[in-house]
mmCIF file with all atom_site columns, C-alpha atoms in Angstrom:
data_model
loop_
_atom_site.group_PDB
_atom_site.id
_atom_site.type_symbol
_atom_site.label_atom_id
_atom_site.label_alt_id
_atom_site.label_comp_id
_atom_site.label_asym_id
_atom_site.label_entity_id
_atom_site.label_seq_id
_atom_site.pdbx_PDB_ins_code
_atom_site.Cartn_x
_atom_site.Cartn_y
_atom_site.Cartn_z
_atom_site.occupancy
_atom_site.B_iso_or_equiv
_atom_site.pdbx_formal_charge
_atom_site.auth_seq_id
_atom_site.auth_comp_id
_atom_site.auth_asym_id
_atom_site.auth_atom_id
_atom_site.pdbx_PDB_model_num
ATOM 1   C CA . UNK A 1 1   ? -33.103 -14.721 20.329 1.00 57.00 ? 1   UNK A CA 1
ATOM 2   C CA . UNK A 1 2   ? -30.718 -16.362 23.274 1.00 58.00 ? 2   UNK A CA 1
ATOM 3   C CA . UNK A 1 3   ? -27.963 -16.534 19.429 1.00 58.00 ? 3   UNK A CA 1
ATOM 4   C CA . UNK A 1 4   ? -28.707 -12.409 19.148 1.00 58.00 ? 4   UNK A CA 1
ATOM 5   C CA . UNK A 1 5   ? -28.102 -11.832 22.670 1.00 57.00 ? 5   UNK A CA 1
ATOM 6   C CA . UNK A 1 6   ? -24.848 -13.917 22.800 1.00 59.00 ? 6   UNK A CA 1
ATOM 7   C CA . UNK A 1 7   ? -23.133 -12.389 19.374 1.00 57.00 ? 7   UNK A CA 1
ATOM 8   C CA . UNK A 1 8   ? -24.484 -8.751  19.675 1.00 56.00 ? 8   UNK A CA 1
ATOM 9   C CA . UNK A 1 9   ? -21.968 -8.218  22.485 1.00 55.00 ? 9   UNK A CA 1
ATOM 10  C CA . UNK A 1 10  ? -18.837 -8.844  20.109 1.00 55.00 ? 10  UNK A CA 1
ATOM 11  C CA . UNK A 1 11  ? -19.801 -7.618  16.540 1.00 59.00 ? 11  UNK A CA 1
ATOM 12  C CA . UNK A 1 12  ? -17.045 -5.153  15.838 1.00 61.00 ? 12  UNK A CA 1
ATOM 13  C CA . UNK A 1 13  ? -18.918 -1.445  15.932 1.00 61.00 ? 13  UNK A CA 1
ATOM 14  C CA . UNK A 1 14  ? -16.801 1.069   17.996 1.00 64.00 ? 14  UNK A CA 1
ATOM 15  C CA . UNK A 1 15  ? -14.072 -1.295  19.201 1.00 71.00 ? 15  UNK A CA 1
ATOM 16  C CA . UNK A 1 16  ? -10.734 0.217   17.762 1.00 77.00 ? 16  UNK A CA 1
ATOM 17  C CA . UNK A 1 17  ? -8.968  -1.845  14.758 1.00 72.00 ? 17  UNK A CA 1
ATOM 18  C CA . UNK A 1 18  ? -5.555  -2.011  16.638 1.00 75.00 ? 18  UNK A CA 1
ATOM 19  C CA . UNK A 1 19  ? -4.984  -2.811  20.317 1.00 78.00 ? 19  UNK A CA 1
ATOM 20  C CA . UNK A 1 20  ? -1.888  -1.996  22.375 1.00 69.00 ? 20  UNK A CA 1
ATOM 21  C CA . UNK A 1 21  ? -1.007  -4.968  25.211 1.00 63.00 ? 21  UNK A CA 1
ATOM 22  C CA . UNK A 1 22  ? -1.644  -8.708  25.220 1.00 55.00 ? 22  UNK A CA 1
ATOM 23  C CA . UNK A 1 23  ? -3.787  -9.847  22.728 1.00 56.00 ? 23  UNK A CA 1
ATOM 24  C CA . UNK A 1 24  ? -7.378  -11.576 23.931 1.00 55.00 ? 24  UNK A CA 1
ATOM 25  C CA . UNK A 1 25  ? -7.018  -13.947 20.712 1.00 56.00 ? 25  UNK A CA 1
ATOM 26  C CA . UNK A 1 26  ? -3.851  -16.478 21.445 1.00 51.00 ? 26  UNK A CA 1
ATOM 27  C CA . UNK A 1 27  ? -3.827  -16.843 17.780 1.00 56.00 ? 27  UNK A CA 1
ATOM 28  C CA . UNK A 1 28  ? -2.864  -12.801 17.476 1.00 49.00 ? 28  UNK A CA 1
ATOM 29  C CA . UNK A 1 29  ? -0.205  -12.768 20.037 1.00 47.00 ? 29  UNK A CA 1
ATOM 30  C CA . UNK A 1 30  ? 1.622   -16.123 18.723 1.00 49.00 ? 30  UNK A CA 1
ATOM 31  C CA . UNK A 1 31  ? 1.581   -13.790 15.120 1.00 51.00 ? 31  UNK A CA 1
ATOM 32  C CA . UNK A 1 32  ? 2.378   -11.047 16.725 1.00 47.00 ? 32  UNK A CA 1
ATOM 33  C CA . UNK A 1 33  ? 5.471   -12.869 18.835 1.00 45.00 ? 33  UNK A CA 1
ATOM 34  C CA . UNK A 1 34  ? 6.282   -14.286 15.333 1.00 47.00 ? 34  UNK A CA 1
ATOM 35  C CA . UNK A 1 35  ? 6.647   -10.635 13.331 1.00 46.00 ? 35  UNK A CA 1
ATOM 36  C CA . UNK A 1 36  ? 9.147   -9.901  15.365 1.00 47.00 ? 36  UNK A CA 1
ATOM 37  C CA . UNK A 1 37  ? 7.272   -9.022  18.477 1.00 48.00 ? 37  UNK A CA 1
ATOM 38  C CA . UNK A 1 38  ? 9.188   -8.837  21.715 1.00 52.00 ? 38  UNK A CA 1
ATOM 39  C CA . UNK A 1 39  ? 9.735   -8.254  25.442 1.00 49.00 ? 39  UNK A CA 1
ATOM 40  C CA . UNK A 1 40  ? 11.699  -5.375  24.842 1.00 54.00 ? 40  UNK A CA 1
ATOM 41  C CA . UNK A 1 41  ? 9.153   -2.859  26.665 1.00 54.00 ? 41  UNK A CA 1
ATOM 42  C CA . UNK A 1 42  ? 8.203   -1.515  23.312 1.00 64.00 ? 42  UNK A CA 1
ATOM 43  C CA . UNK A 1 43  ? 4.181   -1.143  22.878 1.00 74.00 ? 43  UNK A CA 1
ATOM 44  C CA . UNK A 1 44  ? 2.793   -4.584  21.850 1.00 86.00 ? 44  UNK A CA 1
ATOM 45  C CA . UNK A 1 45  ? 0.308   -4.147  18.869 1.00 88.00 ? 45  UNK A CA 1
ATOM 46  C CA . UNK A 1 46  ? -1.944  -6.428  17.595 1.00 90.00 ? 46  UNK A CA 1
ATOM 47  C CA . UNK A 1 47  ? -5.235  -6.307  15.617 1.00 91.00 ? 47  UNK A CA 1
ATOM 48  C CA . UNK A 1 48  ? -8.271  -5.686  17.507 1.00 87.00 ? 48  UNK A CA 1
ATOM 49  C CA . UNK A 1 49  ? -10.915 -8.418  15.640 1.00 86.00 ? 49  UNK A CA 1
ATOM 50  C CA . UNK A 1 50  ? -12.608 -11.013 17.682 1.00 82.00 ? 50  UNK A CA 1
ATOM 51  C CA . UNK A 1 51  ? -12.414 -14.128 15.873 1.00 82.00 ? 51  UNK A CA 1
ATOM 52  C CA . UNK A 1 52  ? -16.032 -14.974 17.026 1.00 81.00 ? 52  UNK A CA 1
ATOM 53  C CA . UNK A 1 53  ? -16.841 -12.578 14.257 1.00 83.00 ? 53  UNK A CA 1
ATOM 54  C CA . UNK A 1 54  ? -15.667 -14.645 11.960 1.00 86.00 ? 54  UNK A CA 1
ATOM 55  C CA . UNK A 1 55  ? -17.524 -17.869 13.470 1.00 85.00 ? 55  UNK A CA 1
ATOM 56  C CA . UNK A 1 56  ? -20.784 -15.056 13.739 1.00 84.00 ? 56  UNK A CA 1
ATOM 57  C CA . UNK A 1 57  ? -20.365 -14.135 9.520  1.00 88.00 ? 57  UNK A CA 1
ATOM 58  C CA . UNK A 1 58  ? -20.100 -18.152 8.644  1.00 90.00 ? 58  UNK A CA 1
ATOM 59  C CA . UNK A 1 59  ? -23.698 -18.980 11.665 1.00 87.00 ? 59  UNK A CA 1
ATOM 60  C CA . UNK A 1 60  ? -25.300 -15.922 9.725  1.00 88.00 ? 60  UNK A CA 1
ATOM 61  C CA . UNK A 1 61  ? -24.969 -17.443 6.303  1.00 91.00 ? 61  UNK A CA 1
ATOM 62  C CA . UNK A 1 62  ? -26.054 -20.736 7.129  1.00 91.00 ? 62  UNK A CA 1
ATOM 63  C CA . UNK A 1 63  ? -29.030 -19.436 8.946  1.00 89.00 ? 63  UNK A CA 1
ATOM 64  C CA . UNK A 1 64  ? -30.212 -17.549 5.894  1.00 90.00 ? 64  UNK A CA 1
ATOM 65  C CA . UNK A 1 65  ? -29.658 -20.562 4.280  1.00 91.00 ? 65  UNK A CA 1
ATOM 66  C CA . UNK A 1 66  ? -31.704 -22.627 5.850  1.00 92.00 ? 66  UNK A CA 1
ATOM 67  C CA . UNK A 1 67  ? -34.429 -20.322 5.877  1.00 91.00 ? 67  UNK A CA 1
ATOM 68  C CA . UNK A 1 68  ? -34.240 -19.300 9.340  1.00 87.00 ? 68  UNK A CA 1
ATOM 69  C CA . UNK A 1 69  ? -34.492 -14.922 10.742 1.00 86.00 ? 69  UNK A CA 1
ATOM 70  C CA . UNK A 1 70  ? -31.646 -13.244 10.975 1.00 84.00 ? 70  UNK A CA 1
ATOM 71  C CA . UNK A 1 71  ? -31.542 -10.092 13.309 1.00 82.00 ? 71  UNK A CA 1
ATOM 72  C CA . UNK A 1 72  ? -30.491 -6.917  11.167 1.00 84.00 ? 72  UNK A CA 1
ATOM 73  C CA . UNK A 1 73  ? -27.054 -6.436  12.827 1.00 82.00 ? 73  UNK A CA 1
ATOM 74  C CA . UNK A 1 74  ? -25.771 -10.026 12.211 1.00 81.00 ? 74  UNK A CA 1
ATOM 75  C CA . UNK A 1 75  ? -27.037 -9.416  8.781  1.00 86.00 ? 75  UNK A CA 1
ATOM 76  C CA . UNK A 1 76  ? -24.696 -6.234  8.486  1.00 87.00 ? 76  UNK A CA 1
ATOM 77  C CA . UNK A 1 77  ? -21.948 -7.611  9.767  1.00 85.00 ? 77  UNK A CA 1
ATOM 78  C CA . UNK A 1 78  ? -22.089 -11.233 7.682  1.00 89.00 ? 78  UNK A CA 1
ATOM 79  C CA . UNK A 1 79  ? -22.406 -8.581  4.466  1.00 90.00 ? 79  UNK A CA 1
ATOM 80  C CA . UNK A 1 80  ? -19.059 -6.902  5.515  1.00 89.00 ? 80  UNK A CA 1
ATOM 81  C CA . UNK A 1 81  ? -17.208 -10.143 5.402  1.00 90.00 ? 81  UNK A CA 1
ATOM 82  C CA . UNK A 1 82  ? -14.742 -9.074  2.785  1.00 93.00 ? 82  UNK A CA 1
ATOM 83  C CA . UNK A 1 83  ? -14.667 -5.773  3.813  1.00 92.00 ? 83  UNK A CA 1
ATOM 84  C CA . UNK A 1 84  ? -13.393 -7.142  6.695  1.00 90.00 ? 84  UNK A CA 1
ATOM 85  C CA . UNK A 1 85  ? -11.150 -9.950  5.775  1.00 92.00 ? 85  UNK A CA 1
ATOM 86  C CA . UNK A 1 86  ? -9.424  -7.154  3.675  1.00 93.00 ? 86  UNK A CA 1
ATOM 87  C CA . UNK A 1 87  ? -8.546  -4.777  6.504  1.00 92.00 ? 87  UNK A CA 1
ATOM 88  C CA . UNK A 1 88  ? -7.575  -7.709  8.743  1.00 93.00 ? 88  UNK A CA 1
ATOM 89  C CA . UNK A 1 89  ? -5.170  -8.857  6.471  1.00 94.00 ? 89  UNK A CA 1
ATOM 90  C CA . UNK A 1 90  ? -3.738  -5.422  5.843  1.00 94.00 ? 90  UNK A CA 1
ATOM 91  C CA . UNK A 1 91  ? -3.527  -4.438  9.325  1.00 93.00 ? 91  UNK A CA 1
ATOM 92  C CA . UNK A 1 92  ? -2.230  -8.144  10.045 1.00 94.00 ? 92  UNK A CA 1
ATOM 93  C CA . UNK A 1 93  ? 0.383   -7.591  7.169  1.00 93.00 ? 93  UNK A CA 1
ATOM 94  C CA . UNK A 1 94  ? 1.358   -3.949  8.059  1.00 91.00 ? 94  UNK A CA 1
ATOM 95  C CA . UNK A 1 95  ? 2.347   -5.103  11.882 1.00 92.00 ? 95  UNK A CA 1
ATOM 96  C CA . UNK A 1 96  ? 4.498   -8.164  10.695 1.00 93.00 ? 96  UNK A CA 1
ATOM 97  C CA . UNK A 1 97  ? 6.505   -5.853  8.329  1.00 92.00 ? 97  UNK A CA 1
ATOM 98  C CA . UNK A 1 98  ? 6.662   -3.019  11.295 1.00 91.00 ? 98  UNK A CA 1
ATOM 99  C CA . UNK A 1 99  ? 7.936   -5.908  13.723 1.00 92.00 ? 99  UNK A CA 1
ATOM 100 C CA . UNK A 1 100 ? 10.225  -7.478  11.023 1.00 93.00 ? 100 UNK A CA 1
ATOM 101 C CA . UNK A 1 101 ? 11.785  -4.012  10.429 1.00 91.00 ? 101 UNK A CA 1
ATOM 102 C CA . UNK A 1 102 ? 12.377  -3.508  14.144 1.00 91.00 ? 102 UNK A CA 1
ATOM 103 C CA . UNK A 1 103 ? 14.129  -6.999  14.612 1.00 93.00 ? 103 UNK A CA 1
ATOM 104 C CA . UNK A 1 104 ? 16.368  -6.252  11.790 1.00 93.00 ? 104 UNK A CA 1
ATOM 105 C CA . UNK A 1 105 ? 17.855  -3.409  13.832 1.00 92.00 ? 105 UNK A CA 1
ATOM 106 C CA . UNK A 1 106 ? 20.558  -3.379  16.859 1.00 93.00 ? 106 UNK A CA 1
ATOM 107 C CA . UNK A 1 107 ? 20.211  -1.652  19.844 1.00 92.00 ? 107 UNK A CA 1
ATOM 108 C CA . UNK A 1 108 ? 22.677  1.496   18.345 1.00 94.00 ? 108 UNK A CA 1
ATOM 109 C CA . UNK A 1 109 ? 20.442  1.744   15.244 1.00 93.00 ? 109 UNK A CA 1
ATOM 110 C CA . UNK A 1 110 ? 17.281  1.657   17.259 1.00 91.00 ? 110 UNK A CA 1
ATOM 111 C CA . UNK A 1 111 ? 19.030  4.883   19.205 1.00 93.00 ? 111 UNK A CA 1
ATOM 112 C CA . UNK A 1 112 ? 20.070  6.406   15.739 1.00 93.00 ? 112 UNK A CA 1
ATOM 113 C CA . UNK A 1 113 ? 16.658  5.957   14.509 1.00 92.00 ? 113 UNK A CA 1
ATOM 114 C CA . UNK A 1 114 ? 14.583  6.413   17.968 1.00 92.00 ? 114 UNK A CA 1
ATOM 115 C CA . UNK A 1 115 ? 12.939  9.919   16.337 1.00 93.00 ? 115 UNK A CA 1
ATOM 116 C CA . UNK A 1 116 ? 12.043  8.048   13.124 1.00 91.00 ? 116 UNK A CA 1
ATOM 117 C CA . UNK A 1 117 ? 10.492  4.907   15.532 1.00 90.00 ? 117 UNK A CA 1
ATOM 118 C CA . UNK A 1 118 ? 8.354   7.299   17.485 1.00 90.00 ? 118 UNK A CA 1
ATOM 119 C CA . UNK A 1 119 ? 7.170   8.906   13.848 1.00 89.00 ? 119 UNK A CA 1
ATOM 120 C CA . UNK A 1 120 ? 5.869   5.664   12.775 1.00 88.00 ? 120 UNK A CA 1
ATOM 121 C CA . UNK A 1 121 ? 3.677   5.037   16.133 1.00 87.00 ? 121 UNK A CA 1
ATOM 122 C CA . UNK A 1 122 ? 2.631   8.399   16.106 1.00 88.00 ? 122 UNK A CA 1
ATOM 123 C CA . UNK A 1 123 ? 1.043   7.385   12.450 1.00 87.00 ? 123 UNK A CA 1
ATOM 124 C CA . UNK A 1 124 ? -0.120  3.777   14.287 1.00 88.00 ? 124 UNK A CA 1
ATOM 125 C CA . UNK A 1 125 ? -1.877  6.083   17.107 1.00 86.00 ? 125 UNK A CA 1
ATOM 126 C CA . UNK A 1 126 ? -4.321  6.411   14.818 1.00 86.00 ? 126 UNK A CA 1
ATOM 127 C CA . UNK A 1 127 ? -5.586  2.754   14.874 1.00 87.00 ? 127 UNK A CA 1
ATOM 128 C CA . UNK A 1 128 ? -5.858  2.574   18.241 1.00 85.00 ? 128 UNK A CA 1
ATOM 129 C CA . UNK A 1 129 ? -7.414  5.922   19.225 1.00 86.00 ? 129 UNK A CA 1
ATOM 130 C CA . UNK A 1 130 ? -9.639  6.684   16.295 1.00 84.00 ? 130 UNK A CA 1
ATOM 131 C CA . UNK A 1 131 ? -10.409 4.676   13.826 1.00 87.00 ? 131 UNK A CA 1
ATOM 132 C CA . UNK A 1 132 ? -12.757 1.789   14.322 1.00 84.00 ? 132 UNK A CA 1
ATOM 133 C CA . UNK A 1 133 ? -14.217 -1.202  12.360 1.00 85.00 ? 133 UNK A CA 1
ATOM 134 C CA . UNK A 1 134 ? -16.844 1.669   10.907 1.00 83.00 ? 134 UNK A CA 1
ATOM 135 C CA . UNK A 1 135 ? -14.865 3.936   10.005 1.00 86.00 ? 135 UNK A CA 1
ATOM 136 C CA . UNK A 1 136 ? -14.398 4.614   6.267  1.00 89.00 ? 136 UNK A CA 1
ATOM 137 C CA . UNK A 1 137 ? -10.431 5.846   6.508  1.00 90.00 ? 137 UNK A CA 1
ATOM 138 C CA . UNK A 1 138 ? -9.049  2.225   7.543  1.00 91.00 ? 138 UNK A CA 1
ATOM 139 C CA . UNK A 1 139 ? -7.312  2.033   3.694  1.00 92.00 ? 139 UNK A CA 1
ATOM 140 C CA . UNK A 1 140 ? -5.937  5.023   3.827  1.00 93.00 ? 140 UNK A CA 1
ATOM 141 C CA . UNK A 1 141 ? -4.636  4.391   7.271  1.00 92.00 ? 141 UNK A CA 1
ATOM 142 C CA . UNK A 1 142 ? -3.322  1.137   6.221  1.00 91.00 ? 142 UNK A CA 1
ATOM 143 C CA . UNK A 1 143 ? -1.668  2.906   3.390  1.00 91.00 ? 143 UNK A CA 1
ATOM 144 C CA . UNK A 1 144 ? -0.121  5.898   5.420  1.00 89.00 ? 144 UNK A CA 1
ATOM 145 C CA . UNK A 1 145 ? 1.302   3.276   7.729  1.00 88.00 ? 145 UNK A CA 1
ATOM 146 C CA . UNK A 1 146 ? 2.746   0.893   5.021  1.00 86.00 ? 146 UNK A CA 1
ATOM 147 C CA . UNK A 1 147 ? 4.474   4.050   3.368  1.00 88.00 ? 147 UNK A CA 1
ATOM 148 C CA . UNK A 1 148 ? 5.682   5.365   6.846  1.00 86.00 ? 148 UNK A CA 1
ATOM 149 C CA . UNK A 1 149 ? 7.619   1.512   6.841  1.00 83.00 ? 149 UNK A CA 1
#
């Protein structure tokens, strides 16, 4: 019961799939800082996935393995692992090639192309305002994103 109460508070639920700022997750902002991420004043994105949910899918497995109760929402999650691992490394992939792309310009060509930049997070608003870890339109999203690259 005291494992339920612990993990329940960071399965993924309504928490949006992309996250403006500093990232919670060291991990995610060295990536981030590493795809070209800088201190420009230019929104900071990274993606929004606890990596206690990945320690949560491996304790669920094991427990059902051993023979032990699971609790229906750990169960859920642990059956979404590739589900997840898929839009993690999407979204994780789609940031490093925005970032990359932004590096690659100068600051005239960022000016020449400032309408075209705001286009692209207008399409990237999405992840952070409405679609979540249930949502069913992350693929697309990922999609619309990679094309808008």
């Amino acid at each position: 019961k005291q494992w339920y109460q612990r993990r329940v508070a960071i399965t993924p639920g309504k928490k949006p799939i992309l996250a403006i700022g500093i990232s919670p997750n060291p991990d995610a902002e060295a990536e981030a800082q590493g795809a070209g991420g800088d201190d420009s004043g230019a929104p900071q994105y990274y993606v929004n996935f606890s990596p206690e949910l990945t320690e949560i899918i491996t304790e669920t497995k094991y427990l059902e393995q051993l023979g032990f109760m699971v609790p229906e929402l750990a169960r859920n999650v642990a059956l979404q692992e590739e589900k997840f691992s898929r839009y993690v490394d999407g979204l994780k992939r789609m940031l490093a090639r925005y970032y990359d792309a932004l590096a690659l310009l100068n600051a005239a060509e960022m000016q020449l192309l400032d309408d075209h930049i705001k286009d692209l997070q207008r399409v990237l608003r999405a992840g952070y305002k409405r679609l979540n870890w249930n949502s069913l339109g992350i693929p697309d999203f990922i999609g619309r994103w990679s094309h808008a690259i």
